[in-house]
Amino acid sequence: MDSIKQGMQGPAVEDVQTRLASLGYAIDEHELEGSDYGASTAKAVSDFRVASGLATGDEVDSVCWSALVDASYKLGDRTLYLRLPNFHGADVRALQQALNVLGFACGIDDGYFGPHTEAALQQFQENVGLFADGMAFQDTFNYIKRLHHVWKDKPSVVNIDSEARSGFARAASVLEHVNVAVGGEDAIARNIASRIWNIATATTENSGVVLYDSEEPRDMDVIFVLASEPLPESAAPVATITLAECTNLSQRIRTAIAASTQKPARVRFELTGLTRYGTFTSSDAQTLAIRLLDGVCDALSA
């Protein structure tokens, strides 16, 4: 493309000015009214080039134009998904930042929608009960924006490989102030759910954890459902945390609860790959119950 520079006038200049103004760069009103590439437009371009790490100058060449377009995208402006060449821009970077902070690590916020971003997006969609296709449509953006108070202006956590343990006193404090219902869809899941109830009750006699069988109780803050099998393909998506893939359980629980549109929030723990008949012992069940209760206490203490 031919460079856009001082002295020029017209639609191309207007486009540059509109994008710069949306990014917060100041341009004189008379230049905006006439779509004139004057001194204030040149300064805005120069400042943008410096901020973007481009070569100094006050002209909009092809490299500067590409960077300006990338910077102009806002989250939700376009559907994002994995393709070649990769989508790139400020909207992708915002999505990556949100995913990283919410507990779905996709690597460094580089603004390029690659396979790691797709995988993290699929995990987020599953976590909040959306169809996990790895494509960011408006329904996904609505959930991301609803959770902006959680991730906005927070530093990204690009490597999440550990889970915190709640101390006895902290866990007791949480359990005494929340009403949690826990149940299972199958025999193994119900066994683990009963162990969670036992541990919670042993932690404090004032535990708010309730064990249910078939009918979910009312007046709860959150309902957790355990299942050894994935949802049938024909079933509607529900907020799901797949434990075999999760190393940051408490953050996943926080995100699922914060994103819930129903009260009480309902979260499904999928135990797929962890509870094979014949190899799953009572010790395994106890360890898994402790892990789940730890994650719940940590999540609900925030």
PDB file of C-alpha atoms in Angstrom:
ATOM      1  CA  MET A   1       0.000   0.000   0.000  1.00  0.00           C
ATOM      2  CA  ASP A   2       1.046   3.601  -0.544  1.00  0.00           C
ATOM      3  CA  SER A   3       1.904   5.437   2.645  1.00  0.00           C
ATOM      4  CA  ILE A   4      -0.660   7.782   4.166  1.00  0.00           C
ATOM      5  CA  LYS A   5       1.089  10.987   5.278  1.00  0.00           C
ATOM      6  CA  GLN A   6       0.857  14.666   6.084  1.00  0.00           C
ATOM      7  CA  GLY A   7      -0.947  16.814   3.562  1.00  0.00           C
ATOM      8  CA  MET A   8      -3.299  14.033   2.490  1.00  0.00           C
ATOM      9  CA  GLN A   9      -7.073  14.181   2.897  1.00  0.00           C
ATOM     10  CA  GLY A  10     -10.011  11.830   2.452  1.00  0.00           C
ATOM     11  CA  PRO A  11     -11.504   8.478   3.553  1.00  0.00           C
ATOM     12  CA  ALA A  12      -8.150   6.762   4.158  1.00  0.00           C
ATOM     13  CA  VAL A  13      -7.089   9.551   6.501  1.00  0.00           C
ATOM     14  CA  GLU A  14     -10.467   9.439   8.229  1.00  0.00           C
ATOM     15  CA  ASP A  15     -10.054   5.690   8.826  1.00  0.00           C
ATOM     16  CA  VAL A  16      -6.614   6.228  10.379  1.00  0.00           C
ATOM     17  CA  GLN A  17      -7.922   9.031  12.587  1.00  0.00           C
ATOM     18  CA  THR A  18     -10.934   6.981  13.731  1.00  0.00           C
ATOM     19  CA  ARG A  19      -8.728   4.069  14.750  1.00  0.00           C
ATOM     20  CA  LEU A  20      -6.227   6.302  16.541  1.00  0.00           C
ATOM     21  CA  ALA A  21      -8.999   8.159  18.384  1.00  0.00           C
ATOM     22  CA  SER A  22     -10.523   4.833  19.521  1.00  0.00           C
ATOM     23  CA  LEU A  23      -7.144   3.974  21.041  1.00  0.00           C
ATOM     24  CA  GLY A  24      -7.043   7.227  22.980  1.00  0.00           C
ATOM     25  CA  TYR A  25      -4.747   9.329  20.788  1.00  0.00           C
ATOM     26  CA  ALA A  26      -5.634  13.039  20.625  1.00  0.00           C
ATOM     27  CA  ILE A  27      -6.335  14.613  17.226  1.00  0.00           C
ATOM     28  CA  ASP A  28      -7.418  18.233  16.677  1.00  0.00           C
ATOM     29  CA  GLU A  29     -11.113  18.669  15.951  1.00  0.00           C
ATOM     30  CA  HIS A  30     -10.580  20.642  12.746  1.00  0.00           C
ATOM     31  CA  GLU A  31      -8.431  17.832  11.322  1.00  0.00           C
ATOM     32  CA  LEU A  32     -11.126  15.284  12.181  1.00  0.00           C
ATOM     33  CA  GLU A  33     -13.850  17.406  10.602  1.00  0.00           C
ATOM     34  CA  GLY A  34     -11.954  17.752   7.348  1.00  0.00           C
ATOM     35  CA  SER A  35     -10.279  14.319   7.362  1.00  0.00           C
ATOM     36  CA  ASP A  36      -7.020  16.223   7.083  1.00  0.00           C
ATOM     37  CA  TYR A  37      -3.671  14.578   7.865  1.00  0.00           C
ATOM     38  CA  GLY A  38      -2.299  17.521   9.797  1.00  0.00           C
ATOM     39  CA  ALA A  39       0.233  17.987  12.575  1.00  0.00           C
ATOM     40  CA  SER A  40      -1.858  16.413  15.384  1.00  0.00           C
ATOM     41  CA  THR A  41      -2.626  13.354  13.251  1.00  0.00           C
ATOM     42  CA  ALA A  42       1.058  13.016  12.431  1.00  0.00           C
ATOM     43  CA  LYS A  43       1.944  13.224  16.128  1.00  0.00           C
ATOM     44  CA  ALA A  44      -0.669  10.600  16.994  1.00  0.00           C
ATOM     45  CA  VAL A  45       0.785   8.291  14.334  1.00  0.00           C
ATOM     46  CA  SER A  46       4.302   8.941  15.604  1.00  0.00           C
ATOM     47  CA  ASP A  47       3.273   8.160  19.182  1.00  0.00           C
ATOM     48  CA  PHE A  48       1.447   5.002  18.070  1.00  0.00           C
ATOM     49  CA  ARG A  49       4.494   3.778  16.172  1.00  0.00           C
ATOM     50  CA  VAL A  50       6.705   4.238  19.236  1.00  0.00           C
ATOM     51  CA  ALA A  51       4.169   2.508  21.522  1.00  0.00           C
ATOM     52  CA  SER A  52       3.931  -0.394  19.056  1.00  0.00           C
ATOM     53  CA  GLY A  53       7.683  -0.851  18.744  1.00  0.00           C
ATOM     54  CA  LEU A  54       7.771   0.250  15.098  1.00  0.00           C
ATOM     55  CA  ALA A  55      10.382   2.362  13.383  1.00  0.00           C
ATOM     56  CA  THR A  56      10.024   6.047  14.208  1.00  0.00           C
ATOM     57  CA  GLY A  57       8.144   8.239  11.772  1.00  0.00           C
ATOM     58  CA  ASP A  58       4.820   9.948  11.224  1.00  0.00           C
ATOM     59  CA  GLU A  59       3.560   8.091   8.145  1.00  0.00           C
ATOM     60  CA  VAL A  60       1.194   5.130   7.984  1.00  0.00           C
ATOM     61  CA  ASP A  61       2.956   2.531   5.841  1.00  0.00           C
ATOM     62  CA  SER A  62       1.824  -1.086   5.405  1.00  0.00           C
ATOM     63  CA  VAL A  63       3.506  -2.256   8.640  1.00  0.00           C
ATOM     64  CA  CYS A  64       2.002   0.583  10.671  1.00  0.00           C
ATOM     65  CA  TRP A  65      -1.411   0.041   9.073  1.00  0.00           C
ATOM     66  CA  SER A  66      -1.379  -3.648   9.996  1.00  0.00           C
ATOM     67  CA  ALA A  67      -0.430  -2.833  13.593  1.00  0.00           C
ATOM     68  CA  LEU A  68      -3.126  -0.154  13.763  1.00  0.00           C
ATOM     69  CA  VAL A  69      -5.808  -2.560  12.538  1.00  0.00           C
ATOM     70  CA  ASP A  70      -4.683  -5.204  15.052  1.00  0.00           C
ATOM     71  CA  ALA A  71      -4.759  -2.698  17.900  1.00  0.00           C
ATOM     72  CA  SER A  72      -8.231  -1.491  16.929  1.00  0.00           C
ATOM     73  CA  TYR A  73     -10.026  -4.818  17.437  1.00  0.00           C
ATOM     74  CA  LYS A  74     -12.137  -5.002  20.593  1.00  0.00           C
ATOM     75  CA  LEU A  75     -13.148  -8.267  22.210  1.00  0.00           C
ATOM     76  CA  GLY A  76     -16.354  -9.389  20.489  1.00  0.00           C
ATOM     77  CA  ASP A  77     -15.779  -7.508  17.230  1.00  0.00           C
ATOM     78  CA  ARG A  78     -15.371 -10.763  15.293  1.00  0.00           C
ATOM     79  CA  THR A  79     -15.684 -14.513  15.723  1.00  0.00           C
ATOM     80  CA  LEU A  80     -12.361 -16.050  16.756  1.00  0.00           C
ATOM     81  CA  TYR A  81     -11.287 -19.623  16.025  1.00  0.00           C
ATOM     82  CA  LEU A  82      -8.247 -21.607  14.946  1.00  0.00           C
ATOM     83  CA  ARG A  83      -7.330 -21.059  11.313  1.00  0.00           C
ATOM     84  CA  LEU A  84      -4.307 -20.477   9.100  1.00  0.00           C
ATOM     85  CA  PRO A  85      -3.139 -17.793   9.044  1.00  0.00           C
ATOM     86  CA  ASN A  86      -3.998 -17.285  12.714  1.00  0.00           C
ATOM     87  CA  PHE A  87      -6.322 -14.511  13.781  1.00  0.00           C
ATOM     88  CA  HIS A  88      -4.261 -11.838  15.495  1.00  0.00           C
ATOM     89  CA  GLY A  89      -5.002  -8.567  17.208  1.00  0.00           C
ATOM     90  CA  ALA A  90      -5.896  -6.842  20.454  1.00  0.00           C
ATOM     91  CA  ASP A  91      -9.130  -8.838  20.749  1.00  0.00           C
ATOM     92  CA  VAL A  92      -7.184 -12.119  20.679  1.00  0.00           C
ATOM     93  CA  ARG A  93      -4.789 -10.759  23.307  1.00  0.00           C
ATOM     94  CA  ALA A  94      -7.718  -9.734  25.520  1.00  0.00           C
ATOM     95  CA  LEU A  95      -9.219 -13.213  25.164  1.00  0.00           C
ATOM     96  CA  GLN A  96      -5.889 -14.814  26.075  1.00  0.00           C
ATOM     97  CA  GLN A  97      -5.481 -12.569  29.111  1.00  0.00           C
ATOM     98  CA  ALA A  98      -8.977 -13.417  30.313  1.00  0.00           C
ATOM     99  CA  LEU A  99      -8.441 -17.162  29.838  1.00  0.00           C
ATOM    100  CA  ASN A 100      -5.084 -17.107  31.626  1.00  0.00           C
ATOM    101  CA  VAL A 101      -6.415 -15.180  34.615  1.00  0.00           C
ATOM    102  CA  LEU A 102      -9.565 -17.308  34.838  1.00  0.00           C
ATOM    103  CA  GLY A 103      -7.488 -20.475  35.107  1.00  0.00           C
ATOM    104  CA  PHE A 104      -7.299 -21.731  31.514  1.00  0.00           C
ATOM    105  CA  ALA A 105      -3.643 -21.355  30.607  1.00  0.00           C
ATOM    106  CA  CYS A 106      -3.010 -20.698  26.923  1.00  0.00           C
ATOM    107  CA  GLY A 107       0.560 -19.389  27.095  1.00  0.00           C
ATOM    108  CA  ILE A 108       1.890 -15.873  26.657  1.00  0.00           C
ATOM    109  CA  ASP A 109      -0.624 -13.203  25.580  1.00  0.00           C
ATOM    110  CA  ASP A 110       0.888 -12.798  22.121  1.00  0.00           C
ATOM    111  CA  GLY A 111      -2.310 -11.833  20.301  1.00  0.00           C
ATOM    112  CA  TYR A 112      -2.202 -14.870  17.980  1.00  0.00           C
ATOM    113  CA  PHE A 113      -5.023 -17.433  18.119  1.00  0.00           C
ATOM    114  CA  GLY A 114      -3.073 -20.702  17.979  1.00  0.00           C
ATOM    115  CA  PRO A 115      -3.766 -24.274  19.141  1.00  0.00           C
ATOM    116  CA  HIS A 116      -3.026 -23.525  22.819  1.00  0.00           C
ATOM    117  CA  THR A 117      -5.570 -20.709  22.799  1.00  0.00           C
ATOM    118  CA  GLU A 118      -8.119 -23.000  21.143  1.00  0.00           C
ATOM    119  CA  ALA A 119      -7.571 -25.708  23.792  1.00  0.00           C
ATOM    120  CA  ALA A 120      -7.893 -23.197  26.642  1.00  0.00           C
ATOM    121  CA  LEU A 121     -11.042 -21.751  25.085  1.00  0.00           C
ATOM    122  CA  GLN A 122     -12.600 -25.225  24.822  1.00  0.00           C
ATOM    123  CA  GLN A 123     -11.868 -25.868  28.502  1.00  0.00           C
ATOM    124  CA  PHE A 124     -13.413 -22.522  29.456  1.00  0.00           C
ATOM    125  CA  GLN A 125     -16.525 -23.205  27.382  1.00  0.00           C
ATOM    126  CA  GLU A 126     -16.959 -26.601  29.024  1.00  0.00           C
ATOM    127  CA  ASN A 127     -16.378 -25.054  32.440  1.00  0.00           C
ATOM    128  CA  VAL A 128     -19.216 -22.536  32.099  1.00  0.00           C
ATOM    129  CA  GLY A 129     -21.641 -24.888  30.336  1.00  0.00           C
ATOM    130  CA  LEU A 130     -21.256 -23.827  26.706  1.00  0.00           C
ATOM    131  CA  PHE A 131     -20.786 -26.076  23.689  1.00  0.00           C
ATOM    132  CA  ALA A 132     -17.008 -26.630  23.733  1.00  0.00           C
ATOM    133  CA  ASP A 133     -16.167 -26.127  20.065  1.00  0.00           C
ATOM    134  CA  GLY A 134     -13.200 -23.769  20.537  1.00  0.00           C
ATOM    135  CA  MET A 135     -14.933 -21.028  18.541  1.00  0.00           C
ATOM    136  CA  ALA A 136     -15.519 -17.706  20.264  1.00  0.00           C
ATOM    137  CA  PHE A 137     -18.964 -16.497  19.237  1.00  0.00           C
ATOM    138  CA  GLN A 138     -21.065 -13.895  21.036  1.00  0.00           C
ATOM    139  CA  ASP A 139     -22.233 -16.361  23.694  1.00  0.00           C
ATOM    140  CA  THR A 140     -18.611 -16.964  24.704  1.00  0.00           C
ATOM    141  CA  PHE A 141     -17.843 -13.231  24.688  1.00  0.00           C
ATOM    142  CA  ASN A 142     -20.882 -12.615  26.897  1.00  0.00           C
ATOM    143  CA  TYR A 143     -19.463 -14.955  29.546  1.00  0.00           C
ATOM    144  CA  ILE A 144     -15.985 -13.426  29.244  1.00  0.00           C
ATOM    145  CA  LYS A 145     -17.400  -9.918  29.636  1.00  0.00           C
ATOM    146  CA  ARG A 146     -19.631 -10.990  32.530  1.00  0.00           C
ATOM    147  CA  LEU A 147     -16.464 -12.097  34.326  1.00  0.00           C
ATOM    148  CA  HIS A 148     -14.495  -8.928  33.531  1.00  0.00           C
ATOM    149  CA  HIS A 149     -14.342  -8.008  37.225  1.00  0.00           C
ATOM    150  CA  VAL A 150     -12.374 -11.230  37.778  1.00  0.00           C
ATOM    151  CA  TRP A 151      -9.800 -10.894  34.989  1.00  0.00           C
ATOM    152  CA  LYS A 152      -9.682  -7.243  33.941  1.00  0.00           C
ATOM    153  CA  ASP A 153      -6.281  -5.612  34.579  1.00  0.00           C
ATOM    154  CA  LYS A 154      -5.001  -8.743  36.343  1.00  0.00           C
ATOM    155  CA  PRO A 155      -1.613 -10.240  35.360  1.00  0.00           C
ATOM    156  CA  SER A 156      -1.783 -13.403  33.270  1.00  0.00           C
ATOM    157  CA  VAL A 157      -0.794 -16.688  34.859  1.00  0.00           C
ATOM    158  CA  VAL A 158       0.616 -18.589  31.903  1.00  0.00           C
ATOM    159  CA  ASN A 159       1.813 -21.672  33.774  1.00  0.00           C
ATOM    160  CA  ILE A 160      -0.564 -23.247  36.268  1.00  0.00           C
ATOM    161  CA  ASP A 161       0.742 -26.555  37.583  1.00  0.00           C
ATOM    162  CA  SER A 162      -0.202 -26.798  41.241  1.00  0.00           C
ATOM    163  CA  GLU A 163      -3.162 -26.696  43.585  1.00  0.00           C
ATOM    164  CA  ALA A 164      -3.246 -24.985  46.951  1.00  0.00           C
ATOM    165  CA  ARG A 165      -4.289 -26.879  50.053  1.00  0.00           C
ATOM    166  CA  SER A 166      -6.697 -25.282  52.495  1.00  0.00           C
ATOM    167  CA  GLY A 167      -5.647 -25.384  56.122  1.00  0.00           C
ATOM    168  CA  PHE A 168      -7.982 -26.950  58.696  1.00  0.00           C
ATOM    169  CA  ALA A 169      -9.086 -23.642  60.244  1.00  0.00           C
ATOM    170  CA  ARG A 170      -9.616 -21.985  56.876  1.00  0.00           C
ATOM    171  CA  ALA A 171     -11.636 -24.931  55.557  1.00  0.00           C
ATOM    172  CA  ALA A 172     -13.785 -24.982  58.702  1.00  0.00           C
ATOM    173  CA  SER A 173     -14.499 -21.271  58.349  1.00  0.00           C
ATOM    174  CA  VAL A 174     -15.617 -21.720  54.746  1.00  0.00           C
ATOM    175  CA  LEU A 175     -17.764 -24.758  55.449  1.00  0.00           C
ATOM    176  CA  GLU A 176     -19.581 -22.970  58.261  1.00  0.00           C
ATOM    177  CA  HIS A 177     -20.614 -20.051  56.060  1.00  0.00           C
ATOM    178  CA  VAL A 178     -21.734 -21.674  52.804  1.00  0.00           C
ATOM    179  CA  ASN A 179     -24.474 -24.137  51.926  1.00  0.00           C
ATOM    180  CA  VAL A 180     -23.160 -26.738  49.504  1.00  0.00           C
ATOM    181  CA  ALA A 181     -25.034 -29.745  48.130  1.00  0.00           C
ATOM    182  CA  VAL A 182     -23.032 -32.632  46.702  1.00  0.00           C
ATOM    183  CA  GLY A 183     -24.284 -35.759  44.957  1.00  0.00           C
ATOM    184  CA  GLY A 184     -23.281 -38.391  42.405  1.00  0.00           C
ATOM    185  CA  GLU A 185     -24.774 -39.775  39.201  1.00  0.00           C
ATOM    186  CA  ASP A 186     -23.375 -43.317  39.623  1.00  0.00           C
ATOM    187  CA  ALA A 187     -22.158 -45.658  42.359  1.00  0.00           C
ATOM    188  CA  ILE A 188     -18.519 -44.525  42.385  1.00  0.00           C
ATOM    189  CA  ALA A 189     -19.464 -40.855  42.150  1.00  0.00           C
ATOM    190  CA  ARG A 190     -21.928 -41.248  45.033  1.00  0.00           C
ATOM    191  CA  ASN A 191     -19.224 -42.961  47.088  1.00  0.00           C
ATOM    192  CA  ILE A 192     -16.877 -40.019  46.585  1.00  0.00           C
ATOM    193  CA  ALA A 193     -19.681 -37.542  47.317  1.00  0.00           C
ATOM    194  CA  SER A 194     -20.425 -39.292  50.620  1.00  0.00           C
ATOM    195  CA  ARG A 195     -16.730 -39.131  51.512  1.00  0.00           C
ATOM    196  CA  ILE A 196     -16.731 -35.384  50.823  1.00  0.00           C
ATOM    197  CA  TRP A 197     -19.686 -35.034  53.206  1.00  0.00           C
ATOM    198  CA  ASN A 198     -17.919 -37.165  55.830  1.00  0.00           C
ATOM    199  CA  ILE A 199     -14.716 -35.123  55.644  1.00  0.00           C
ATOM    200  CA  ALA A 200     -16.633 -31.832  55.796  1.00  0.00           C
ATOM    201  CA  THR A 201     -18.628 -33.029  58.800  1.00  0.00           C
ATOM    202  CA  ALA A 202     -15.462 -34.204  60.521  1.00  0.00           C
ATOM    203  CA  THR A 203     -13.837 -30.829  59.856  1.00  0.00           C
ATOM    204  CA  THR A 204     -16.597 -28.897  61.637  1.00  0.00           C
ATOM    205  CA  GLU A 205     -19.885 -29.941  63.213  1.00  0.00           C
ATOM    206  CA  ASN A 206     -21.423 -26.796  61.712  1.00  0.00           C
ATOM    207  CA  SER A 207     -20.615 -27.799  58.127  1.00  0.00           C
ATOM    208  CA  GLY A 208     -22.992 -26.486  55.475  1.00  0.00           C
ATOM    209  CA  VAL A 209     -22.322 -29.445  53.159  1.00  0.00           C
ATOM    210  CA  VAL A 210     -25.430 -31.506  52.386  1.00  0.00           C
ATOM    211  CA  LEU A 211     -25.364 -34.935  50.734  1.00  0.00           C
ATOM    212  CA  TYR A 212     -28.261 -35.631  48.366  1.00  0.00           C
ATOM    213  CA  ASP A 213     -29.332 -38.671  46.394  1.00  0.00           C
ATOM    214  CA  SER A 214     -31.771 -37.997  43.563  1.00  0.00           C
ATOM    215  CA  GLU A 215     -33.591 -34.738  44.271  1.00  0.00           C
ATOM    216  CA  GLU A 216     -31.359 -31.678  44.535  1.00  0.00           C
ATOM    217  CA  PRO A 217     -32.059 -29.669  47.712  1.00  0.00           C
ATOM    218  CA  ARG A 218     -33.161 -26.065  47.637  1.00  0.00           C
ATOM    219  CA  ASP A 219     -31.766 -22.977  49.352  1.00  0.00           C
ATOM    220  CA  MET A 220     -28.179 -23.889  48.522  1.00  0.00           C
ATOM    221  CA  ASP A 221     -25.360 -21.552  47.502  1.00  0.00           C
ATOM    222  CA  VAL A 222     -23.968 -24.096  45.036  1.00  0.00           C
ATOM    223  CA  ILE A 223     -24.696 -27.655  43.916  1.00  0.00           C
ATOM    224  CA  PHE A 224     -21.889 -29.997  42.879  1.00  0.00           C
ATOM    225  CA  VAL A 225     -22.675 -33.085  40.826  1.00  0.00           C
ATOM    226  CA  LEU A 226     -20.088 -35.873  40.442  1.00  0.00           C
ATOM    227  CA  ALA A 227     -20.120 -38.262  37.479  1.00  0.00           C
ATOM    228  CA  SER A 228     -17.795 -41.034  36.292  1.00  0.00           C
ATOM    229  CA  GLU A 229     -18.880 -40.701  32.662  1.00  0.00           C
ATOM    230  CA  PRO A 230     -19.005 -37.745  30.280  1.00  0.00           C
ATOM    231  CA  LEU A 231     -22.295 -36.196  29.293  1.00  0.00           C
ATOM    232  CA  PRO A 232     -24.052 -37.951  26.409  1.00  0.00           C
ATOM    233  CA  GLU A 233     -23.528 -36.155  23.103  1.00  0.00           C
ATOM    234  CA  SER A 234     -27.264 -35.487  22.914  1.00  0.00           C
ATOM    235  CA  ALA A 235     -27.313 -33.736  26.308  1.00  0.00           C
ATOM    236  CA  ALA A 236     -27.353 -29.965  26.658  1.00  0.00           C
ATOM    237  CA  PRO A 237     -23.995 -28.531  27.801  1.00  0.00           C
ATOM    238  CA  VAL A 238     -23.640 -27.856  31.530  1.00  0.00           C
ATOM    239  CA  ALA A 239     -20.863 -26.226  33.538  1.00  0.00           C
ATOM    240  CA  THR A 240     -18.314 -29.037  33.764  1.00  0.00           C
ATOM    241  CA  ILE A 241     -14.848 -29.460  35.260  1.00  0.00           C
ATOM    242  CA  THR A 242     -12.966 -32.478  33.935  1.00  0.00           C
ATOM    243  CA  LEU A 243     -10.676 -33.416  36.801  1.00  0.00           C
ATOM    244  CA  ALA A 244      -8.230 -35.495  34.759  1.00  0.00           C
ATOM    245  CA  GLU A 245      -7.303 -32.351  32.792  1.00  0.00           C
ATOM    246  CA  CYS A 246      -7.392 -29.911  35.724  1.00  0.00           C
ATOM    247  CA  THR A 247      -4.423 -28.787  37.842  1.00  0.00           C
ATOM    248  CA  ASN A 248      -5.983 -25.554  39.112  1.00  0.00           C
ATOM    249  CA  LEU A 249      -9.231 -26.813  40.551  1.00  0.00           C
ATOM    250  CA  SER A 250     -10.114 -23.908  42.837  1.00  0.00           C
ATOM    251  CA  GLN A 251      -9.775 -21.351  40.031  1.00  0.00           C
ATOM    252  CA  ARG A 252     -11.925 -23.489  37.725  1.00  0.00           C
ATOM    253  CA  ILE A 253     -14.607 -23.717  40.424  1.00  0.00           C
ATOM    254  CA  ARG A 254     -14.530 -19.936  40.988  1.00  0.00           C
ATOM    255  CA  THR A 255     -14.932 -19.307  37.269  1.00  0.00           C
ATOM    256  CA  ALA A 256     -17.805 -21.772  36.904  1.00  0.00           C
ATOM    257  CA  ILE A 257     -19.677 -20.269  39.860  1.00  0.00           C
ATOM    258  CA  ALA A 258     -19.040 -16.664  38.811  1.00  0.00           C
ATOM    259  CA  ALA A 259     -20.229 -17.424  35.270  1.00  0.00           C
ATOM    260  CA  SER A 260     -23.403 -19.197  36.368  1.00  0.00           C
ATOM    261  CA  THR A 261     -26.669 -17.607  35.287  1.00  0.00           C
ATOM    262  CA  GLN A 262     -28.761 -19.681  37.689  1.00  0.00           C
ATOM    263  CA  LYS A 263     -29.094 -19.716  41.451  1.00  0.00           C
ATOM    264  CA  PRO A 264     -27.858 -21.836  43.015  1.00  0.00           C
ATOM    265  CA  ALA A 265     -24.903 -22.346  40.708  1.00  0.00           C
ATOM    266  CA  ARG A 266     -24.631 -25.940  39.501  1.00  0.00           C
ATOM    267  CA  VAL A 267     -21.229 -27.419  38.617  1.00  0.00           C
ATOM    268  CA  ARG A 268     -20.520 -30.921  37.325  1.00  0.00           C
ATOM    269  CA  PHE A 269     -17.263 -32.682  38.241  1.00  0.00           C
ATOM    270  CA  GLU A 270     -16.396 -35.226  35.560  1.00  0.00           C
ATOM    271  CA  LEU A 271     -14.251 -38.080  36.895  1.00  0.00           C
ATOM    272  CA  THR A 272     -13.601 -39.678  33.493  1.00  0.00           C
ATOM    273  CA  GLY A 273     -10.341 -41.618  33.455  1.00  0.00           C
ATOM    274  CA  LEU A 274      -9.942 -41.515  37.244  1.00  0.00           C
ATOM    275  CA  THR A 275     -12.469 -44.113  38.426  1.00  0.00           C
ATOM    276  CA  ARG A 276     -12.034 -47.291  36.376  1.00  0.00           C
ATOM    277  CA  TYR A 277     -13.734 -50.302  37.918  1.00  0.00           C
ATOM    278  CA  GLY A 278     -11.241 -52.879  39.196  1.00  0.00           C
ATOM    279  CA  THR A 279      -8.395 -50.386  39.605  1.00  0.00           C
ATOM    280  CA  PHE A 280     -10.079 -47.658  41.685  1.00  0.00           C
ATOM    281  CA  THR A 281      -9.533 -48.332  45.401  1.00  0.00           C
ATOM    282  CA  SER A 282     -11.087 -46.880  48.536  1.00  0.00           C
ATOM    283  CA  SER A 283      -7.817 -45.033  49.095  1.00  0.00           C
ATOM    284  CA  ASP A 284      -8.166 -43.464  45.626  1.00  0.00           C
ATOM    285  CA  ALA A 285     -11.720 -42.424  46.453  1.00  0.00           C
ATOM    286  CA  GLN A 286     -10.611 -40.798  49.716  1.00  0.00           C
ATOM    287  CA  THR A 287      -7.753 -38.950  48.013  1.00  0.00           C
ATOM    288  CA  LEU A 288     -10.097 -37.671  45.326  1.00  0.00           C
ATOM    289  CA  ALA A 289     -12.678 -36.588  47.913  1.00  0.00           C
ATOM    290  CA  ILE A 290     -10.016 -34.645  49.822  1.00  0.00           C
ATOM    291  CA  ARG A 291      -8.825 -32.998  46.616  1.00  0.00           C
ATOM    292  CA  LEU A 292     -12.357 -31.966  45.685  1.00  0.00           C
ATOM    293  CA  LEU A 293     -13.206 -30.589  49.125  1.00  0.00           C
ATOM    294  CA  ASP A 294      -9.892 -28.726  49.227  1.00  0.00           C
ATOM    295  CA  GLY A 295     -10.655 -27.133  45.867  1.00  0.00           C
ATOM    296  CA  VAL A 296     -14.186 -26.213  46.917  1.00  0.00           C
ATOM    297  CA  CYS A 297     -13.024 -24.627  50.179  1.00  0.00           C
ATOM    298  CA  ASP A 298     -10.287 -22.678  48.443  1.00  0.00           C
ATOM    299  CA  ALA A 299     -12.677 -21.491  45.719  1.00  0.00           C
ATOM    300  CA  LEU A 300     -15.420 -20.431  48.126  1.00  0.00           C
ATOM    301  CA  SER A 301     -13.021 -18.642  50.456  1.00  0.00           C
ATOM    302  CA  ALA A 302     -12.180 -16.006  47.834  1.00  0.00           C
TER     303      ALA A 302
END
